[in-house]
Short mmCIF file of C-alpha atoms in Angstrom, two decimals:
data_model
loop_
_atom_site.label_atom_id
_atom_site.label_comp_id
_atom_site.label_asym_id
_atom_site.label_seq_id
_atom_site.Cartn_x
_atom_site.Cartn_y
_atom_site.Cartn_z
CA MET A 293 7.24 -3.48 -9.78
CA GLY A 294 8.46 -6.94 -10.67
CA THR A 295 5.66 -8.55 -8.85
CA ALA A 296 2.93 -6.44 -10.56
CA LEU A 297 4.40 -7.01 -14.06
CA ALA A 298 4.52 -10.78 -13.21
CA ILE A 299 0.89 -10.84 -12.01
CA ARG A 300 -0.11 -8.71 -15.04
CA LEU A 301 1.36 -11.44 -17.10
CA LEU A 302 -0.27 -14.14 -15.11
CA MET A 303 -3.64 -12.58 -15.30
CA ARG A 304 -3.48 -12.73 -19.28
CA SER A 305 -2.16 -16.31 -19.47
CA ARG A 306 -4.42 -19.70 -19.56
CA TYR A 307 -3.50 -20.53 -16.27
CA GLY A 308 -4.54 -16.78 -14.90
CA LEU A 309 -8.07 -17.47 -16.56
CA ALA A 310 -8.25 -20.67 -14.43
CA LEU A 311 -7.58 -18.41 -11.47
CA ILE A 312 -10.51 -16.35 -12.23
CA ALA A 313 -12.74 -19.03 -13.28
CA VAL A 314 -12.15 -20.69 -9.89
CA ARG A 315 -12.48 -17.26 -8.00
CA ASP A 316 -15.85 -16.45 -9.71
CA ASP A 317 -17.48 -20.05 -9.69
CA GLU A 318 -15.72 -22.83 -8.44
CA MET A 319 -18.30 -25.56 -9.73
CA ALA A 320 -18.55 -24.15 -13.11
CA ALA A 321 -14.96 -24.01 -13.28
CA SER A 322 -14.75 -27.72 -12.01
CA ALA A 323 -17.46 -28.73 -14.62
CA ASN A 324 -15.43 -26.99 -17.46
CA GLY A 325 -12.37 -29.55 -16.64
CA ILE A 326 -10.26 -27.12 -14.44
CA ASP A 327 -8.56 -29.12 -11.36
CA THR A 328 -9.81 -26.60 -9.04
CA LEU A 329 -7.48 -28.26 -6.32
CA ARG A 330 -4.43 -27.89 -8.06
CA VAL A 331 -5.31 -24.32 -8.92
CA LYS A 332 -6.06 -23.49 -5.46
CA VAL A 333 -2.83 -24.96 -4.09
CA ALA A 334 -0.57 -23.33 -6.58
CA ALA A 335 -2.38 -19.98 -5.88
CA PHE A 336 -1.88 -20.41 -2.19
CA ALA A 337 2.08 -21.63 -2.74
CA GLY A 338 2.45 -18.20 -5.26
CA SER A 339 0.87 -16.07 -2.59
CA ALA A 340 2.91 -17.56 0.19
CA PHE A 341 6.28 -17.23 -2.04
CA ILE A 342 5.50 -13.49 -2.66
CA ALA A 343 4.73 -12.78 0.97
CA GLY A 344 7.85 -14.82 2.09
CA VAL A 345 9.91 -12.64 -0.05
CA ALA A 346 8.13 -9.60 1.12
CA GLY A 347 9.04 -10.64 4.74
CA SER A 348 12.66 -11.28 4.05
CA LEU A 349 12.91 -8.05 2.46
CA TYR A 350 11.13 -6.33 5.54
CA THR A 351 13.45 -7.94 7.69
CA TYR A 352 16.68 -6.90 5.99
CA TYR A 353 15.34 -3.48 5.82
CA ILE A 354 14.48 -3.15 9.87
CA PHE A 355 17.91 -5.13 10.77
CA HIS A 356 16.05 -6.86 13.93
CA VAL A 357 13.12 -9.29 14.21
CA GLY A 358 11.11 -9.20 17.18
CA PRO A 359 7.52 -8.85 18.58
CA ASP A 360 7.92 -5.24 18.57
CA SER A 361 8.81 -4.88 15.16
CA VAL A 362 6.76 -7.60 13.57
CA PHE A 363 3.49 -7.50 15.44
CA ASP A 364 2.99 -3.59 15.12
CA LEU A 365 -0.77 -3.12 14.81
CA ASP A 366 -0.12 -0.52 11.76
CA TRP A 367 2.21 -3.13 10.03
CA MET A 368 -0.48 -6.02 10.64
CA LEU A 369 -3.57 -4.05 9.28
CA LEU A 370 -1.91 -1.69 6.62
CA PRO A 371 -1.77 -4.44 3.80
CA LEU A 372 -5.43 -5.44 4.28
CA MET A 373 -6.52 -1.91 4.45
CA MET A 374 -4.71 -1.11 1.31
CA THR A 375 -6.34 -4.18 -0.61
CA VAL A 376 -9.79 -3.44 0.62
CA VAL A 377 -9.65 0.38 0.09
CA GLY A 378 -8.20 0.03 -3.33
CA GLY A 379 -10.31 -3.04 -4.47
CA THR A 380 -9.66 -6.68 -4.21
CA GLY A 381 -9.35 -8.77 -7.29
CA THR A 382 -7.58 -5.78 -9.38
CA LEU A 383 -3.82 -5.16 -9.99
CA LEU A 384 -3.99 -1.52 -9.38
CA GLY A 385 -6.40 -1.47 -6.59
CA PRO A 386 -3.82 -2.36 -3.85
CA ILE A 387 -1.21 0.19 -5.29
CA LEU A 388 -4.00 2.98 -5.32
CA GLY A 389 -5.08 1.52 -1.70
CA ALA A 390 -1.46 2.03 -0.77
CA PHE A 391 -1.16 5.74 -1.49
CA VAL A 392 -4.69 6.47 0.10
CA MET A 393 -4.00 4.68 3.17
CA TYR A 394 -0.60 6.04 3.92
CA ALA A 395 -1.88 9.58 3.04
CA VAL A 396 -4.71 8.79 5.69
CA PHE A 397 -2.29 7.40 8.35
CA ASP A 398 0.47 10.22 7.93
CA LEU A 399 -2.45 12.82 8.12
CA ALA A 400 -3.77 11.30 11.14
CA ARG A 401 -0.28 10.87 12.96
CA ILE A 402 0.32 14.67 12.06
CA VAL A 403 -3.04 16.23 13.02
CA VAL A 404 -4.47 13.83 15.72
CA PRO A 405 -1.57 11.66 16.84
CA ASP A 406 -3.44 10.28 19.95
CA TYR A 407 -6.38 9.12 17.85
CA HIS A 408 -4.37 7.43 15.01
CA PRO A 409 -6.00 3.80 15.56
CA VAL A 410 -9.63 5.41 15.55
CA ILE A 411 -8.97 7.18 12.35
CA SER A 412 -7.46 3.98 10.73
CA GLY A 413 -10.58 1.88 11.83
CA LEU A 414 -12.95 4.48 10.78
CA THR A 415 -11.27 4.63 7.58
CA ILE A 416 -11.78 1.06 7.02
CA ILE A 417 -15.56 0.98 8.04
CA LEU A 418 -16.29 4.00 5.93
CA ALA A 419 -14.44 2.15 2.94
CA MET A 420 -16.56 -1.10 3.71
CA LEU A 421 -19.88 0.96 3.99
CA PHE A 422 -19.35 3.32 0.94
CA LEU A 423 -16.95 1.39 -1.50
CA PRO A 424 -17.58 -2.28 -0.65
CA LYS A 425 -15.71 -3.14 -3.87
CA GLY A 426 -12.88 -0.60 -3.52
CA LEU A 427 -11.83 2.49 -5.18
CA MET A 428 -10.57 0.99 -8.56
CA ARG A 429 -13.99 -0.93 -9.06
CA SER A 430 -15.96 2.10 -8.21
CA LEU A 431 -14.01 4.34 -10.64
CA ARG A 432 -14.27 1.72 -13.22
CA ALA A 433 -18.09 1.44 -12.67
CA GLY A 434 -18.17 5.38 -12.85
CA ARG A 435 -16.46 5.56 -16.12
CA THR A 436 -18.45 2.98 -17.91
CA ALA A 437 -21.92 4.15 -16.83
#
């Protein structure tokens, strides 16, 4: 929750507008006086910091770090799938994607446990085909139309 609030405040700041400008059109942002290299490095460092904090909290949660706990296919693909299904570039998209993907994963584990990887792969393929911008952007487009 704290990370979401911090990102929300960042998106509304001057630096957040620079991040959005670099994301949308790097050449235009550079032409308007934004140091794109500095913005990109700071964005990379910030995302690495958030990932590091999340990884350390996950390590504390599982009490044991090893290949079997860290390189599990579900835990490697789940954050990517949450973001893609929910919608990239939005604050609430990955949160909505988390609810949807956990529901799909849990339903697949209960109904067809042997085909769980197939269901998760099919979900990401269908999301890319029918919701290329994610659920949040599709909901926003439907609401404004």
